Amino acid sequence: MRFFTSIMEDAKNIQKKDPAAKSILEVFLCYPGLHALIFYRISHFFYIHHWYITARIISQFGRFFTGIEIHPGAKIGRRLFIDHGMGVVIGETAEIGDDVTIYHGVTLGGTGHENGKRHPTIGNNVVIGAGAKVLGSFKVGDNSKIGAGAVVLEEVPPDSTVVGIPGHIVKKDGIRVEIDDIINKEKIRDHI
């Protein structure tokens, strides 16, 4: 019963957040983000019961049909909205809180072959823009925003906005953060 309740909650959330969604029926039939979550929830069930190969096969079917790759070991909270979705990758040890929005091309990945926790933890009410890469074992705080195309390699405090490559905070608690242009120019010069 929890499975169907969860899927219905996800569908209603999508309809609420996306003005293009005209009905729940349309969401169920036409939204790959919802389809990916259905495949994920089934594969995650098998994963937590140590049926790893079955879990991975189901997740591969989900990837084939939706273009969204969610490892069955990931931990996903309530009401995740994956908008458009193509190219989204969510790694094995990633954790995603409630009411998160992820746009197409986002990667929640690791930075190497380390063992244990190697993917990010995303807090509640986070928005991750198209093409953003969040790489490593750190936390993105609640109510934060990651700009499109940003590459985030270190912890993000709650209520922050991060943009750029590498990602840097431009807003904290609703207040614009001034960036020291001299330091940024030195960082850019060192990488050329």
Short mmCIF file of N, CA and C in Angstrom, two decimals:
data_model
loop_
_atom_site.label_atom_id
_atom_site.label_comp_id
_atom_site.label_asym_id
_atom_site.label_seq_id
_atom_site.Cartn_x
_atom_site.Cartn_y
_atom_site.Cartn_z
N MET A 1 0.82 -1.19 0.00
CA MET A 1 0.00 0.00 0.00
C MET A 1 0.86 1.26 0.00
N ARG A 2 1.94 1.28 0.77
CA ARG A 2 2.84 2.44 0.84
C ARG A 2 3.38 2.79 -0.54
N PHE A 3 3.67 1.80 -1.37
CA PHE A 3 4.20 2.02 -2.72
C PHE A 3 3.22 2.87 -3.53
N PHE A 4 1.95 2.49 -3.57
CA PHE A 4 0.97 3.20 -4.37
C PHE A 4 0.67 4.59 -3.81
N THR A 5 0.67 4.71 -2.50
CA THR A 5 0.47 6.01 -1.87
C THR A 5 1.62 6.96 -2.24
N SER A 6 2.83 6.43 -2.21
CA SER A 6 4.01 7.21 -2.54
C SER A 6 4.00 7.67 -3.99
N ILE A 7 3.64 6.77 -4.90
CA ILE A 7 3.59 7.12 -6.32
C ILE A 7 2.51 8.17 -6.59
N MET A 8 1.36 8.03 -5.96
CA MET A 8 0.30 9.03 -6.13
C MET A 8 0.73 10.38 -5.58
N GLU A 9 1.43 10.37 -4.44
CA GLU A 9 1.94 11.61 -3.88
C GLU A 9 2.94 12.27 -4.83
N ASP A 10 3.83 11.46 -5.44
CA ASP A 10 4.78 11.99 -6.42
C ASP A 10 4.06 12.60 -7.62
N ALA A 11 3.03 11.92 -8.12
CA ALA A 11 2.28 12.41 -9.28
C ALA A 11 1.58 13.73 -8.97
N LYS A 12 0.96 13.83 -7.81
CA LYS A 12 0.28 15.07 -7.42
C LYS A 12 1.28 16.22 -7.27
N ASN A 13 2.46 15.90 -6.75
CA ASN A 13 3.51 16.90 -6.60
C ASN A 13 3.96 17.43 -7.96
N ILE A 14 4.12 16.52 -8.92
CA ILE A 14 4.52 16.94 -10.27
C ILE A 14 3.46 17.86 -10.86
N GLN A 15 2.19 17.47 -10.74
CA GLN A 15 1.13 18.30 -11.29
C GLN A 15 1.10 19.68 -10.62
N LYS A 16 1.38 19.72 -9.33
CA LYS A 16 1.40 20.99 -8.59
C LYS A 16 2.56 21.88 -9.04
N LYS A 17 3.75 21.28 -9.25
CA LYS A 17 4.95 22.07 -9.56
C LYS A 17 5.10 22.42 -11.04
N ASP A 18 4.50 21.64 -11.94
CA ASP A 18 4.70 21.87 -13.37
C ASP A 18 3.44 22.42 -14.01
N PRO A 19 3.46 23.68 -14.44
CA PRO A 19 2.26 24.26 -15.05
C PRO A 19 1.87 23.58 -16.37
N ALA A 20 2.79 22.83 -16.98
CA ALA A 20 2.48 22.12 -18.22
C ALA A 20 1.66 20.86 -17.97
N ALA A 21 1.63 20.37 -16.74
CA ALA A 21 0.89 19.14 -16.42
C ALA A 21 -0.58 19.48 -16.24
N LYS A 22 -1.39 19.00 -17.17
CA LYS A 22 -2.82 19.35 -17.17
C LYS A 22 -3.67 18.41 -16.32
N SER A 23 -3.19 17.18 -16.08
CA SER A 23 -3.97 16.24 -15.30
C SER A 23 -3.06 15.17 -14.69
N ILE A 24 -3.57 14.48 -13.70
CA ILE A 24 -2.84 13.35 -13.10
C ILE A 24 -2.64 12.26 -14.15
N LEU A 25 -3.62 12.03 -14.99
CA LEU A 25 -3.50 11.01 -16.04
C LEU A 25 -2.34 11.34 -16.96
N GLU A 26 -2.20 12.60 -17.35
CA GLU A 26 -1.08 13.01 -18.20
C GLU A 26 0.25 12.76 -17.49
N VAL A 27 0.32 13.06 -16.21
CA VAL A 27 1.55 12.83 -15.45
C VAL A 27 1.90 11.34 -15.45
N PHE A 28 0.91 10.48 -15.19
CA PHE A 28 1.16 9.04 -15.17
C PHE A 28 1.59 8.51 -16.54
N LEU A 29 1.05 9.06 -17.59
CA LEU A 29 1.34 8.53 -18.93
C LEU A 29 2.58 9.14 -19.58
N CYS A 30 2.90 10.39 -19.26
CA CYS A 30 3.86 11.14 -20.06
C CYS A 30 5.07 11.71 -19.32
N TYR A 31 5.24 11.44 -18.05
CA TYR A 31 6.34 12.06 -17.31
C TYR A 31 7.41 11.02 -16.95
N PRO A 32 8.55 11.06 -17.66
CA PRO A 32 9.60 10.06 -17.39
C PRO A 32 10.17 10.15 -15.97
N GLY A 33 10.12 11.33 -15.35
CA GLY A 33 10.58 11.45 -13.97
C GLY A 33 9.76 10.58 -13.03
N LEU A 34 8.46 10.53 -13.25
CA LEU A 34 7.60 9.66 -12.44
C LEU A 34 7.87 8.20 -12.76
N HIS A 35 8.02 7.88 -14.04
CA HIS A 35 8.31 6.50 -14.44
C HIS A 35 9.62 6.03 -13.80
N ALA A 36 10.63 6.90 -13.80
CA ALA A 36 11.93 6.55 -13.21
C ALA A 36 11.78 6.26 -11.71
N LEU A 37 10.93 7.06 -11.02
CA LEU A 37 10.71 6.83 -9.59
C LEU A 37 9.99 5.51 -9.34
N ILE A 38 9.09 5.13 -10.22
CA ILE A 38 8.42 3.83 -10.08
C ILE A 38 9.44 2.70 -10.20
N PHE A 39 10.27 2.76 -11.25
CA PHE A 39 11.32 1.74 -11.40
C PHE A 39 12.25 1.76 -10.19
N TYR A 40 12.62 2.97 -9.72
CA TYR A 40 13.52 3.08 -8.57
C TYR A 40 12.91 2.43 -7.33
N ARG A 41 11.66 2.73 -7.03
CA ARG A 41 11.05 2.21 -5.81
C ARG A 41 10.96 0.68 -5.83
N ILE A 42 10.71 0.11 -7.00
CA ILE A 42 10.70 -1.36 -7.12
C ILE A 42 12.12 -1.91 -6.94
N SER A 43 13.09 -1.32 -7.65
CA SER A 43 14.46 -1.83 -7.56
C SER A 43 15.04 -1.63 -6.16
N HIS A 44 14.69 -0.52 -5.51
CA HIS A 44 15.18 -0.25 -4.14
C HIS A 44 14.67 -1.31 -3.16
N PHE A 45 13.43 -1.75 -3.34
CA PHE A 45 12.88 -2.81 -2.50
C PHE A 45 13.76 -4.06 -2.59
N PHE A 46 14.13 -4.46 -3.81
CA PHE A 46 14.98 -5.63 -3.97
C PHE A 46 16.38 -5.38 -3.42
N TYR A 47 16.88 -4.15 -3.60
CA TYR A 47 18.23 -3.81 -3.12
C TYR A 47 18.33 -3.93 -1.60
N ILE A 48 17.34 -3.39 -0.88
CA ILE A 48 17.42 -3.44 0.58
C ILE A 48 17.18 -4.85 1.12
N HIS A 49 16.66 -5.75 0.28
CA HIS A 49 16.50 -7.15 0.66
C HIS A 49 17.62 -8.03 0.08
N HIS A 50 18.70 -7.38 -0.36
CA HIS A 50 19.94 -8.02 -0.81
C HIS A 50 19.78 -8.83 -2.10
N TRP A 51 18.81 -8.52 -2.91
CA TRP A 51 18.66 -9.11 -4.24
C TRP A 51 19.29 -8.12 -5.24
N TYR A 52 20.61 -7.97 -5.14
CA TYR A 52 21.31 -6.90 -5.85
C TYR A 52 21.20 -7.01 -7.37
N ILE A 53 21.34 -8.19 -7.92
CA ILE A 53 21.29 -8.32 -9.38
C ILE A 53 19.88 -8.03 -9.89
N THR A 54 18.87 -8.53 -9.21
CA THR A 54 17.49 -8.23 -9.60
C THR A 54 17.26 -6.72 -9.54
N ALA A 55 17.73 -6.10 -8.48
CA ALA A 55 17.58 -4.65 -8.33
C ALA A 55 18.25 -3.91 -9.48
N ARG A 56 19.47 -4.31 -9.83
CA ARG A 56 20.20 -3.63 -10.92
C ARG A 56 19.54 -3.86 -12.27
N ILE A 57 19.01 -5.04 -12.51
CA ILE A 57 18.32 -5.31 -13.78
C ILE A 57 17.09 -4.40 -13.91
N ILE A 58 16.33 -4.29 -12.84
CA ILE A 58 15.14 -3.42 -12.87
C ILE A 58 15.56 -1.97 -13.10
N SER A 59 16.62 -1.53 -12.42
CA SER A 59 17.07 -0.15 -12.60
C SER A 59 17.57 0.09 -14.02
N GLN A 60 18.16 -0.92 -14.65
CA GLN A 60 18.61 -0.78 -16.04
C GLN A 60 17.43 -0.67 -17.00
N PHE A 61 16.36 -1.40 -16.72
CA PHE A 61 15.14 -1.23 -17.53
C PHE A 61 14.63 0.21 -17.39
N GLY A 62 14.62 0.71 -16.17
CA GLY A 62 14.19 2.08 -15.94
C GLY A 62 15.05 3.08 -16.70
N ARG A 63 16.34 2.87 -16.69
CA ARG A 63 17.26 3.75 -17.43
C ARG A 63 16.99 3.69 -18.92
N PHE A 64 16.76 2.48 -19.44
CA PHE A 64 16.50 2.30 -20.87
C PHE A 64 15.22 3.05 -21.28
N PHE A 65 14.17 2.94 -20.48
CA PHE A 65 12.88 3.52 -20.85
C PHE A 65 12.77 5.02 -20.57
N THR A 66 13.55 5.54 -19.62
CA THR A 66 13.37 6.94 -19.23
C THR A 66 14.57 7.83 -19.51
N GLY A 67 15.76 7.27 -19.69
CA GLY A 67 16.96 8.10 -19.83
C GLY A 67 17.45 8.64 -18.50
N ILE A 68 16.88 8.14 -17.40
CA ILE A 68 17.24 8.58 -16.06
C ILE A 68 17.82 7.38 -15.32
N GLU A 69 19.03 7.55 -14.79
CA GLU A 69 19.69 6.44 -14.10
C GLU A 69 19.71 6.69 -12.60
N ILE A 70 18.97 5.89 -11.87
CA ILE A 70 18.94 5.97 -10.41
C ILE A 70 19.42 4.63 -9.87
N HIS A 71 20.55 4.64 -9.19
CA HIS A 71 21.04 3.39 -8.60
C HIS A 71 20.06 2.93 -7.53
N PRO A 72 19.74 1.63 -7.47
CA PRO A 72 18.77 1.15 -6.49
C PRO A 72 19.20 1.33 -5.04
N GLY A 73 20.49 1.58 -4.79
CA GLY A 73 20.95 1.80 -3.43
C GLY A 73 20.77 3.22 -2.93
N ALA A 74 20.45 4.15 -3.82
CA ALA A 74 20.24 5.54 -3.42
C ALA A 74 19.06 5.63 -2.45
N LYS A 75 19.07 6.65 -1.61
CA LYS A 75 17.96 6.87 -0.67
C LYS A 75 17.24 8.15 -1.09
N ILE A 76 15.97 8.02 -1.45
CA ILE A 76 15.21 9.14 -1.97
C ILE A 76 14.00 9.40 -1.08
N GLY A 77 13.84 10.65 -0.69
CA GLY A 77 12.74 11.06 0.16
C GLY A 77 11.44 11.21 -0.60
N ARG A 78 10.53 11.95 -0.05
CA ARG A 78 9.19 12.11 -0.61
C ARG A 78 9.14 13.26 -1.61
N ARG A 79 8.29 13.10 -2.61
CA ARG A 79 7.93 14.15 -3.57
C ARG A 79 9.11 14.67 -4.37
N LEU A 80 10.00 13.79 -4.80
CA LEU A 80 11.07 14.19 -5.73
C LEU A 80 10.45 14.49 -7.08
N PHE A 81 10.82 15.61 -7.68
CA PHE A 81 10.36 15.98 -9.03
C PHE A 81 11.58 16.04 -9.93
N ILE A 82 11.67 15.10 -10.86
CA ILE A 82 12.73 15.11 -11.87
C ILE A 82 12.08 15.65 -13.14
N ASP A 83 12.35 16.92 -13.47
CA ASP A 83 11.71 17.58 -14.60
C ASP A 83 12.50 17.32 -15.87
N HIS A 84 11.83 16.86 -16.89
CA HIS A 84 12.39 16.45 -18.18
C HIS A 84 13.25 15.20 -18.00
N GLY A 85 14.31 15.29 -17.21
CA GLY A 85 14.98 14.10 -16.72
C GLY A 85 16.08 13.49 -17.54
N MET A 86 16.05 13.61 -18.85
CA MET A 86 17.05 12.92 -19.67
C MET A 86 18.46 13.22 -19.16
N GLY A 87 19.23 12.17 -18.97
CA GLY A 87 20.62 12.31 -18.56
C GLY A 87 20.85 12.48 -17.08
N VAL A 88 19.82 12.39 -16.26
CA VAL A 88 20.02 12.47 -14.81
C VAL A 88 20.67 11.18 -14.32
N VAL A 89 21.69 11.32 -13.46
CA VAL A 89 22.37 10.17 -12.86
C VAL A 89 22.42 10.40 -11.35
N ILE A 90 21.92 9.41 -10.60
CA ILE A 90 21.93 9.46 -9.14
C ILE A 90 22.67 8.23 -8.64
N GLY A 91 23.82 8.44 -7.98
CA GLY A 91 24.70 7.36 -7.58
C GLY A 91 24.21 6.55 -6.38
N GLU A 92 24.90 5.45 -6.15
CA GLU A 92 24.51 4.44 -5.16
C GLU A 92 24.36 4.98 -3.75
N THR A 93 25.27 5.83 -3.29
CA THR A 93 25.21 6.29 -1.90
C THR A 93 24.62 7.70 -1.78
N ALA A 94 24.02 8.19 -2.86
CA ALA A 94 23.35 9.50 -2.81
C ALA A 94 22.13 9.42 -1.90
N GLU A 95 21.85 10.51 -1.21
CA GLU A 95 20.67 10.62 -0.37
C GLU A 95 19.97 11.92 -0.75
N ILE A 96 18.67 11.83 -0.97
CA ILE A 96 17.89 12.99 -1.40
C ILE A 96 16.75 13.18 -0.43
N GLY A 97 16.61 14.40 0.08
CA GLY A 97 15.55 14.71 1.03
C GLY A 97 14.20 14.86 0.38
N ASP A 98 13.29 15.50 1.08
CA ASP A 98 11.92 15.69 0.61
C ASP A 98 11.80 16.97 -0.22
N ASP A 99 10.85 16.95 -1.18
CA ASP A 99 10.48 18.13 -1.97
C ASP A 99 11.65 18.71 -2.76
N VAL A 100 12.48 17.84 -3.32
CA VAL A 100 13.62 18.25 -4.15
C VAL A 100 13.20 18.28 -5.61
N THR A 101 13.72 19.25 -6.36
CA THR A 101 13.50 19.33 -7.80
C THR A 101 14.84 19.21 -8.49
N ILE A 102 14.91 18.29 -9.46
CA ILE A 102 16.12 18.06 -10.24
C ILE A 102 15.76 18.21 -11.71
N TYR A 103 16.54 18.99 -12.45
CA TYR A 103 16.31 19.17 -13.88
C TYR A 103 17.22 18.25 -14.69
N HIS A 104 17.00 18.21 -15.98
CA HIS A 104 17.71 17.27 -16.85
C HIS A 104 19.23 17.49 -16.82
N GLY A 105 19.94 16.39 -17.04
CA GLY A 105 21.40 16.44 -17.13
C GLY A 105 22.14 16.54 -15.81
N VAL A 106 21.46 16.42 -14.70
CA VAL A 106 22.09 16.54 -13.37
C VAL A 106 22.78 15.23 -13.00
N THR A 107 23.97 15.34 -12.42
CA THR A 107 24.67 14.18 -11.88
C THR A 107 24.90 14.37 -10.39
N LEU A 108 24.46 13.38 -9.61
CA LEU A 108 24.82 13.31 -8.19
C LEU A 108 25.79 12.16 -8.10
N GLY A 109 27.08 12.47 -8.24
CA GLY A 109 28.08 11.43 -8.42
C GLY A 109 29.22 11.48 -7.43
N GLY A 110 30.13 10.54 -7.60
CA GLY A 110 31.33 10.46 -6.79
C GLY A 110 32.51 11.06 -7.53
N THR A 111 33.67 11.05 -6.86
CA THR A 111 34.87 11.63 -7.47
C THR A 111 35.97 10.60 -7.69
N GLY A 112 35.71 9.33 -7.44
CA GLY A 112 36.74 8.32 -7.61
C GLY A 112 36.25 6.96 -7.20
N HIS A 113 37.19 6.11 -6.82
CA HIS A 113 36.88 4.72 -6.48
C HIS A 113 36.89 4.46 -4.98
N GLU A 114 36.67 5.51 -4.17
CA GLU A 114 36.68 5.32 -2.72
C GLU A 114 35.54 4.42 -2.29
N ASN A 115 35.68 3.82 -1.12
CA ASN A 115 34.64 2.96 -0.58
C ASN A 115 33.76 3.74 0.38
N GLY A 116 32.60 3.18 0.71
CA GLY A 116 31.69 3.84 1.64
C GLY A 116 30.90 4.94 0.98
N LYS A 117 30.52 5.93 1.77
CA LYS A 117 29.73 7.06 1.27
C LYS A 117 30.56 7.88 0.29
N ARG A 118 30.14 7.97 -0.95
CA ARG A 118 30.92 8.67 -1.96
C ARG A 118 30.10 9.61 -2.83
N HIS A 119 28.79 9.69 -2.57
CA HIS A 119 27.90 10.57 -3.32
C HIS A 119 27.27 11.60 -2.38
N PRO A 120 26.75 12.69 -2.92
CA PRO A 120 26.24 13.75 -2.05
C PRO A 120 24.94 13.42 -1.33
N THR A 121 24.70 14.18 -0.27
CA THR A 121 23.45 14.15 0.47
C THR A 121 22.76 15.48 0.18
N ILE A 122 21.56 15.40 -0.37
CA ILE A 122 20.81 16.59 -0.75
C ILE A 122 19.72 16.82 0.29
N GLY A 123 19.68 18.01 0.85
CA GLY A 123 18.69 18.33 1.89
C GLY A 123 17.29 18.49 1.33
N ASN A 124 16.39 18.96 2.16
CA ASN A 124 14.99 19.18 1.78
C ASN A 124 14.84 20.50 1.01
N ASN A 125 13.86 20.53 0.09
CA ASN A 125 13.51 21.75 -0.66
C ASN A 125 14.67 22.31 -1.47
N VAL A 126 15.51 21.45 -2.02
CA VAL A 126 16.64 21.88 -2.83
C VAL A 126 16.23 21.84 -4.30
N VAL A 127 16.71 22.81 -5.08
CA VAL A 127 16.51 22.83 -6.52
C VAL A 127 17.88 22.73 -7.18
N ILE A 128 18.03 21.76 -8.10
CA ILE A 128 19.30 21.56 -8.80
C ILE A 128 19.05 21.80 -10.29
N GLY A 129 19.66 22.84 -10.83
CA GLY A 129 19.44 23.28 -12.21
C GLY A 129 20.01 22.34 -13.25
N ALA A 130 19.53 22.49 -14.47
CA ALA A 130 19.91 21.63 -15.60
C ALA A 130 21.42 21.57 -15.77
N GLY A 131 21.92 20.35 -15.94
CA GLY A 131 23.33 20.13 -16.23
C GLY A 131 24.28 20.27 -15.05
N ALA A 132 23.77 20.54 -13.88
CA ALA A 132 24.64 20.70 -12.71
C ALA A 132 25.26 19.36 -12.32
N LYS A 133 26.48 19.41 -11.83
CA LYS A 133 27.20 18.23 -11.34
C LYS A 133 27.52 18.46 -9.88
N VAL A 134 27.02 17.57 -9.03
CA VAL A 134 27.27 17.65 -7.60
C VAL A 134 28.06 16.39 -7.27
N LEU A 135 29.36 16.55 -7.01
CA LEU A 135 30.28 15.41 -6.98
C LEU A 135 31.01 15.32 -5.66
N GLY A 136 30.80 14.23 -4.94
CA GLY A 136 31.52 13.98 -3.71
C GLY A 136 30.58 13.68 -2.56
N SER A 137 31.19 13.33 -1.44
CA SER A 137 30.43 12.94 -0.25
C SER A 137 30.33 14.12 0.70
N PHE A 138 29.37 14.99 0.44
CA PHE A 138 29.13 16.15 1.29
C PHE A 138 27.64 16.47 1.24
N LYS A 139 27.23 17.45 2.02
CA LYS A 139 25.80 17.80 2.11
C LYS A 139 25.52 19.11 1.40
N VAL A 140 24.39 19.12 0.71
CA VAL A 140 23.81 20.35 0.19
C VAL A 140 22.66 20.68 1.13
N GLY A 141 22.77 21.80 1.83
CA GLY A 141 21.82 22.14 2.88
C GLY A 141 20.41 22.42 2.40
N ASP A 142 19.47 22.33 3.32
CA ASP A 142 18.05 22.58 3.02
C ASP A 142 17.85 23.93 2.36
N ASN A 143 16.85 23.99 1.46
CA ASN A 143 16.41 25.23 0.81
C ASN A 143 17.48 25.88 -0.06
N SER A 144 18.47 25.11 -0.50
CA SER A 144 19.51 25.67 -1.35
C SER A 144 19.16 25.50 -2.82
N LYS A 145 19.85 26.28 -3.66
CA LYS A 145 19.67 26.20 -5.10
C LYS A 145 21.03 26.05 -5.75
N ILE A 146 21.12 25.10 -6.68
CA ILE A 146 22.33 24.89 -7.45
C ILE A 146 22.01 25.35 -8.87
N GLY A 147 22.76 26.33 -9.37
CA GLY A 147 22.48 26.88 -10.69
C GLY A 147 22.78 25.91 -11.82
N ALA A 148 22.13 26.13 -12.95
CA ALA A 148 22.34 25.30 -14.13
C ALA A 148 23.81 25.31 -14.52
N GLY A 149 24.35 24.13 -14.80
CA GLY A 149 25.72 23.99 -15.25
C GLY A 149 26.78 24.10 -14.16
N ALA A 150 26.39 24.32 -12.93
CA ALA A 150 27.37 24.45 -11.84
C ALA A 150 28.05 23.11 -11.58
N VAL A 151 29.29 23.17 -11.12
CA VAL A 151 30.02 21.98 -10.69
C VAL A 151 30.35 22.18 -9.22
N VAL A 152 29.63 21.46 -8.37
CA VAL A 152 29.74 21.64 -6.92
C VAL A 152 30.60 20.53 -6.36
N LEU A 153 31.69 20.90 -5.68
CA LEU A 153 32.66 19.94 -5.18
C LEU A 153 32.83 19.99 -3.66
N GLU A 154 32.08 20.88 -3.00
CA GLU A 154 32.20 20.97 -1.54
C GLU A 154 30.86 21.36 -0.92
N GLU A 155 30.78 21.21 0.38
CA GLU A 155 29.55 21.40 1.13
C GLU A 155 28.88 22.74 0.83
N VAL A 156 27.55 22.72 0.80
CA VAL A 156 26.75 23.92 0.57
C VAL A 156 25.90 24.14 1.82
N PRO A 157 26.05 25.30 2.49
CA PRO A 157 25.24 25.56 3.69
C PRO A 157 23.76 25.70 3.33
N PRO A 158 22.87 25.55 4.31
CA PRO A 158 21.44 25.75 4.05
C PRO A 158 21.16 27.15 3.53
N ASP A 159 20.08 27.29 2.76
CA ASP A 159 19.59 28.59 2.28
C ASP A 159 20.63 29.33 1.44
N SER A 160 21.36 28.58 0.59
CA SER A 160 22.39 29.18 -0.25
C SER A 160 22.07 28.98 -1.72
N THR A 161 22.64 29.85 -2.55
CA THR A 161 22.58 29.69 -4.00
C THR A 161 24.01 29.55 -4.50
N VAL A 162 24.26 28.49 -5.28
CA VAL A 162 25.60 28.20 -5.78
C VAL A 162 25.58 28.20 -7.30
N VAL A 163 26.56 28.87 -7.92
CA VAL A 163 26.70 28.88 -9.37
C VAL A 163 28.17 28.72 -9.73
N GLY A 164 28.44 28.42 -11.00
CA GLY A 164 29.80 28.46 -11.52
C GLY A 164 30.54 27.15 -11.51
N ILE A 165 31.75 27.24 -12.09
CA ILE A 165 32.67 26.11 -12.18
C ILE A 165 34.03 26.59 -11.69
N PRO A 166 34.52 26.15 -10.56
CA PRO A 166 33.80 25.35 -9.57
C PRO A 166 32.72 26.18 -8.91
N GLY A 167 31.74 25.51 -8.35
CA GLY A 167 30.62 26.19 -7.72
C GLY A 167 31.04 27.07 -6.56
N HIS A 168 30.46 28.27 -6.50
CA HIS A 168 30.70 29.17 -5.37
C HIS A 168 29.38 29.82 -4.96
N ILE A 169 29.28 30.17 -3.70
CA ILE A 169 28.05 30.73 -3.16
C ILE A 169 27.92 32.18 -3.60
N VAL A 170 26.74 32.52 -4.17
CA VAL A 170 26.47 33.90 -4.56
C VAL A 170 25.35 34.51 -3.71
N LYS A 171 24.63 33.66 -2.98
CA LYS A 171 23.56 34.16 -2.11
C LYS A 171 23.48 33.25 -0.90
N LYS A 172 23.35 33.86 0.28
CA LYS A 172 23.23 33.10 1.54
C LYS A 172 22.17 33.77 2.38
N ASP A 173 21.17 33.00 2.82
CA ASP A 173 20.06 33.52 3.61
C ASP A 173 19.38 34.71 2.93
N GLY A 174 19.27 34.65 1.60
CA GLY A 174 18.60 35.70 0.84
C GLY A 174 19.43 36.94 0.59
N ILE A 175 20.67 36.96 1.05
CA ILE A 175 21.55 38.13 0.90
C ILE A 175 22.66 37.79 -0.09
N ARG A 176 22.87 38.68 -1.07
CA ARG A 176 23.93 38.48 -2.06
C ARG A 176 25.29 38.47 -1.38
N VAL A 177 26.13 37.51 -1.78
CA VAL A 177 27.47 37.38 -1.23
C VAL A 177 28.43 38.01 -2.23
N GLU A 178 29.25 38.95 -1.73
CA GLU A 178 30.24 39.60 -2.61
C GLU A 178 31.43 38.67 -2.81
N ILE A 179 31.88 38.58 -4.03
CA ILE A 179 33.00 37.72 -4.37
C ILE A 179 34.23 38.59 -4.59
N ASP A 180 35.33 38.21 -4.00
CA ASP A 180 36.57 38.95 -4.16
C ASP A 180 37.14 38.66 -5.55
N ASP A 181 37.08 39.65 -6.44
CA ASP A 181 37.50 39.45 -7.83
C ASP A 181 38.97 39.09 -7.95
N ILE A 182 39.81 39.60 -7.06
CA ILE A 182 41.24 39.29 -7.14
C ILE A 182 41.47 37.81 -6.88
N ILE A 183 40.83 37.25 -5.86
CA ILE A 183 41.00 35.82 -5.56
C ILE A 183 40.51 34.98 -6.72
N ASN A 184 39.35 35.33 -7.30
CA ASN A 184 38.83 34.56 -8.44
C ASN A 184 39.75 34.64 -9.64
N LYS A 185 40.33 35.81 -9.92
CA LYS A 185 41.25 35.95 -11.05
C LYS A 185 42.49 35.08 -10.83
N GLU A 186 43.00 35.02 -9.58
CA GLU A 186 44.15 34.17 -9.29
C GLU A 186 43.81 32.70 -9.48
N LYS A 187 42.62 32.27 -9.06
CA LYS A 187 42.20 30.88 -9.25
C LYS A 187 42.12 30.55 -10.73
N ILE A 188 41.56 31.47 -11.51
CA ILE A 188 41.44 31.22 -12.95
C ILE A 188 42.82 31.16 -13.59
N ARG A 189 43.73 32.08 -13.22
CA ARG A 189 45.08 32.10 -13.79
C ARG A 189 45.83 30.81 -13.46
N ASP A 190 45.64 30.27 -12.23
CA ASP A 190 46.33 29.05 -11.82
C ASP A 190 45.87 27.85 -12.62
N HIS A 191 44.65 27.87 -13.17
CA HIS A 191 44.09 26.73 -13.89
C HIS A 191 44.30 26.82 -15.40
N ILE A 192 44.93 27.90 -15.88
CA ILE A 192 45.15 28.05 -17.34
C ILE A 192 46.48 27.43 -17.74
#
